[in-house]
mmCIF file of C-alpha atoms and ligand atoms in Angstrom:
data_model
loop_
_atom_site.group_PDB
_atom_site.id
_atom_site.type_symbol
_atom_site.label_atom_id
_atom_site.label_comp_id
_atom_site.label_asym_id
_atom_site.label_seq_id
_atom_site.Cartn_x
_atom_site.Cartn_y
_atom_site.Cartn_z
ATOM 1 C CA MET A 1 25.798 -11.450 71.522
ATOM 2 C CA LYS A 2 28.486 -9.773 69.441
ATOM 3 C CA TYR A 3 26.386 -9.983 66.273
ATOM 4 C CA ASP A 4 23.097 -8.621 67.685
ATOM 5 C CA ASN A 5 23.469 -5.275 65.933
ATOM 6 C CA LEU A 6 24.438 -6.902 62.628
ATOM 7 C CA ILE A 7 21.383 -9.167 62.828
ATOM 8 C CA VAL A 8 19.072 -6.196 63.442
ATOM 9 C CA LYS A 9 20.623 -4.383 60.451
ATOM 10 C CA ALA A 10 20.051 -7.418 58.207
ATOM 11 C CA ILE A 11 16.413 -7.632 59.349
ATOM 12 C CA GLU A 12 15.951 -3.904 58.645
ATOM 13 C CA ALA A 13 17.580 -4.224 55.210
ATOM 14 C CA ARG A 14 15.171 -7.033 54.332
ATOM 15 C CA GLU A 15 12.337 -4.469 54.398
ATOM 16 C CA LYS A 16 13.845 -2.774 51.329
ATOM 17 C CA ALA A 17 13.734 -5.968 49.228
ATOM 18 C CA TYR A 18 12.292 -5.552 45.710
ATOM 19 C CA VAL A 19 10.590 -8.898 45.198
ATOM 20 C CA PRO A 20 7.511 -8.609 42.943
ATOM 21 C CA TYR A 21 8.079 -12.119 41.515
ATOM 22 C CA SER A 22 9.115 -14.429 44.369
ATOM 23 C CA HIS A 23 7.706 -12.308 47.226
ATOM 24 C CA PHE A 24 10.639 -13.747 49.199
ATOM 25 C CA LYS A 25 12.453 -10.957 51.016
ATOM 26 C CA VAL A 26 16.095 -11.373 52.005
ATOM 27 C CA GLY A 27 18.332 -9.000 53.967
ATOM 28 C CA ALA A 28 22.078 -9.062 54.563
ATOM 29 C CA ALA A 29 24.501 -7.038 56.658
ATOM 30 C CA LEU A 30 28.288 -7.282 56.700
ATOM 31 C CA ILE A 31 31.154 -5.884 58.768
ATOM 32 C CA THR A 32 34.271 -4.552 57.054
ATOM 33 C CA GLU A 33 37.813 -4.640 58.416
ATOM 34 C CA ASP A 34 37.372 -1.207 60.017
ATOM 35 C CA ASP A 35 33.995 -2.161 61.516
ATOM 36 C CA SER A 36 31.830 -0.300 59.009
ATOM 37 C CA ILE A 37 28.515 -1.996 58.293
ATOM 38 C CA TYR A 38 27.042 -2.367 54.809
ATOM 39 C CA THR A 39 23.589 -3.780 54.182
ATOM 40 C CA GLY A 40 21.757 -5.156 51.172
ATOM 41 C CA CYS A 41 18.469 -6.648 50.015
ATOM 42 C CA ASN A 42 17.501 -8.816 47.078
ATOM 43 C CA ILE A 43 16.529 -6.927 43.934
ATOM 44 C CA GLU A 44 14.547 -8.941 41.420
ATOM 45 C CA ASN A 45 14.038 -8.347 37.715
ATOM 46 C CA CYS A 46 11.348 -9.354 35.217
ATOM 47 C CA SER A 47 14.236 -11.081 33.398
ATOM 48 C CA TYR A 48 14.595 -13.400 36.391
ATOM 49 C CA GLY A 49 18.282 -14.184 35.853
ATOM 50 C CA ALA A 50 19.134 -10.513 36.345
ATOM 51 C CA THR A 51 18.065 -10.740 40.003
ATOM 52 C CA ASN A 52 20.672 -9.750 42.582
ATOM 53 C CA CYS A 53 20.718 -11.497 45.959
ATOM 54 C CA ALA A 54 20.867 -9.572 49.231
ATOM 55 C CA GLU A 55 24.370 -10.791 50.078
ATOM 56 C CA ARG A 56 25.798 -9.642 46.765
ATOM 57 C CA THR A 57 24.051 -6.274 47.043
ATOM 58 C CA ALA A 58 25.753 -5.710 50.428
ATOM 59 C CA ILE A 59 29.146 -6.914 49.175
ATOM 60 C CA PHE A 60 29.028 -4.860 45.989
ATOM 61 C CA LYS A 61 28.104 -1.772 47.984
ATOM 62 C CA ALA A 62 31.109 -2.274 50.282
ATOM 63 C CA VAL A 63 33.540 -3.147 47.483
ATOM 64 C CA SER A 64 32.434 -0.160 45.431
ATOM 65 C CA GLU A 65 33.280 2.029 48.423
ATOM 66 C CA GLY A 66 36.810 0.638 48.462
ATOM 67 C CA TYR A 67 36.578 -2.269 50.909
ATOM 68 C CA ARG A 68 38.219 -5.566 50.023
ATOM 69 C CA LYS A 69 37.795 -7.660 53.185
ATOM 70 C CA ILE A 70 34.749 -8.543 55.205
ATOM 71 C CA LYS A 71 34.887 -9.915 58.754
ATOM 72 C CA ALA A 72 31.371 -11.334 59.023
ATOM 73 C CA ILE A 73 28.049 -11.364 57.173
ATOM 74 C CA ALA A 74 24.513 -12.001 58.430
ATOM 75 C CA ILE A 75 21.699 -13.217 56.163
ATOM 76 C CA VAL A 76 17.979 -13.352 56.908
ATOM 77 C CA GLY A 77 15.100 -14.585 54.767
ATOM 78 C CA ASP A 78 11.659 -15.480 56.047
ATOM 79 C CA GLU A 79 11.105 -16.027 59.767
ATOM 80 C CA LYS A 80 10.030 -19.651 59.377
ATOM 81 C CA ASN A 81 13.378 -20.959 58.132
ATOM 82 C CA TYR A 82 17.083 -20.375 58.209
ATOM 83 C CA THR A 83 18.064 -18.897 54.839
ATOM 84 C CA ALA A 84 21.609 -19.854 53.884
ATOM 85 C CA PRO A 85 23.472 -18.066 51.084
ATOM 86 C CA CYS A 86 22.988 -19.485 47.592
ATOM 87 C CA GLY A 87 25.937 -20.991 45.722
ATOM 88 C CA ILE A 88 26.750 -17.877 43.708
ATOM 89 C CA CYS A 89 26.733 -15.752 46.870
ATOM 90 C CA ARG A 90 29.003 -18.224 48.671
ATOM 91 C CA GLN A 91 31.521 -17.813 45.863
ATOM 92 C CA VAL A 92 31.216 -14.002 45.903
ATOM 93 C CA ILE A 93 31.532 -13.818 49.709
ATOM 94 C CA SER A 94 34.639 -16.038 49.546
ATOM 95 C CA GLU A 95 36.339 -13.610 47.137
ATOM 96 C CA PHE A 96 36.389 -10.998 49.935
ATOM 97 C CA ALA A 97 36.573 -13.192 53.051
ATOM 98 C CA ASP A 98 39.093 -15.355 54.855
ATOM 99 C CA LYS A 99 38.146 -18.993 55.309
ATOM 100 C CA ASP A 100 37.400 -18.596 59.012
ATOM 101 C CA ILE A 101 34.995 -15.633 58.968
ATOM 102 C CA ASP A 102 31.571 -16.045 60.528
ATOM 103 C CA ILE A 103 28.508 -16.458 58.334
ATOM 104 C CA ILE A 104 25.483 -15.724 60.520
ATOM 105 C CA ILE A 105 22.410 -17.500 59.191
ATOM 106 C CA VAL A 106 19.422 -15.848 60.826
ATOM 107 C CA LYS A 107 15.857 -16.987 61.324
ATOM 108 C CA ASP A 108 14.821 -14.117 63.574
ATOM 109 C CA LYS A 109 16.380 -11.768 66.108
ATOM 110 C CA ASP A 110 16.838 -14.532 68.681
ATOM 111 C CA ASN A 111 17.515 -17.538 66.455
ATOM 112 C CA TYR A 112 20.622 -17.815 64.321
ATOM 113 C CA LYS A 113 23.354 -20.279 63.402
ATOM 114 C CA ILE A 114 26.985 -19.335 62.936
ATOM 115 C CA LYS A 115 28.986 -21.178 60.277
ATOM 116 C CA LYS A 116 32.503 -20.610 59.010
ATOM 117 C CA MET A 117 33.125 -19.580 55.401
ATOM 118 C CA ASN A 118 35.091 -22.768 54.889
ATOM 119 C CA GLU A 119 32.183 -24.891 56.116
ATOM 120 C CA ILE A 120 29.696 -23.488 53.638
ATOM 121 C CA LEU A 121 32.136 -23.487 50.698
ATOM 122 C CA PRO A 122 34.814 -26.145 51.243
ATOM 123 C CA ASP A 123 37.469 -26.933 48.612
ATOM 124 C CA SER A 124 36.614 -23.707 46.832
ATOM 125 C CA PHE A 125 38.003 -22.169 43.673
ATOM 126 C CA THR A 126 40.114 -19.197 44.800
ATOM 127 C CA LYS A 127 42.334 -16.488 43.335
ATOM 128 C CA ASP A 128 45.300 -18.775 44.108
ATOM 129 C CA ASN A 129 44.075 -21.120 41.385
ATOM 130 C CA LEU A 130 44.812 -18.399 38.848
ATOM 131 C CA LEU A 131 48.469 -17.903 39.858
HETATM 132 N N1 THU B 1 17.976 -14.859 47.455
HETATM 133 C C1 THU B 1 18.848 -14.050 48.119
HETATM 134 O O1 THU B 1 18.682 -12.818 48.162
HETATM 135 N N2 THU B 1 19.920 -14.629 48.722
HETATM 136 C C2 THU B 1 20.175 -15.967 48.719
HETATM 137 O O2 THU B 1 21.249 -16.386 49.118
HETATM 138 C C3 THU B 1 19.131 -16.881 48.257
HETATM 139 C C4 THU B 1 18.135 -16.285 47.329
HETATM 140 C C5 THU B 1 16.813 -14.236 46.780
HETATM 141 C C6 THU B 1 16.879 -14.253 45.280
HETATM 142 C C7 THU B 1 15.415 -14.134 44.913
HETATM 143 O O3 THU B 1 15.062 -12.768 44.899
HETATM 144 C C8 THU B 1 14.682 -14.799 46.078
HETATM 145 O O4 THU B 1 15.619 -14.910 47.126
HETATM 146 C C9 THU B 1 14.140 -16.172 45.732
HETATM 147 O O5 THU B 1 15.127 -16.983 45.195
#
């Protein structure tokens, strides 16, 4: 499947998660417009609200390297469930994604669901609202 490599990268990134409070590891991997891959994990903080999700870690890494558009992003939490992006991450992904990009919600290497950006964040607030 075209996202096999991205899924493996998200699973590998999950191993780097810093999760002393929730013990819930999350990994993410995204593809940029020129097919570079950036990965991220969740990074918790003793001031819980300062925690950064895996998806945002990956996006901020890519954006800070100059990228402004992602073509797809895979997310993996524990192997018992499908872990979908939280609300804040949906908003952050949408800032750098067209409405029809694939969001790959992964349970394990062989089990994943593909959703469109627009499906997971319909009727969203966008930069156009600020014009
Ligand atoms: N988490 C993510 O990394 N991504 C999500 O989209 C959902 C939640 C993390 C944040 C926290 O470290 C842990 O999962 C439990 O909420």
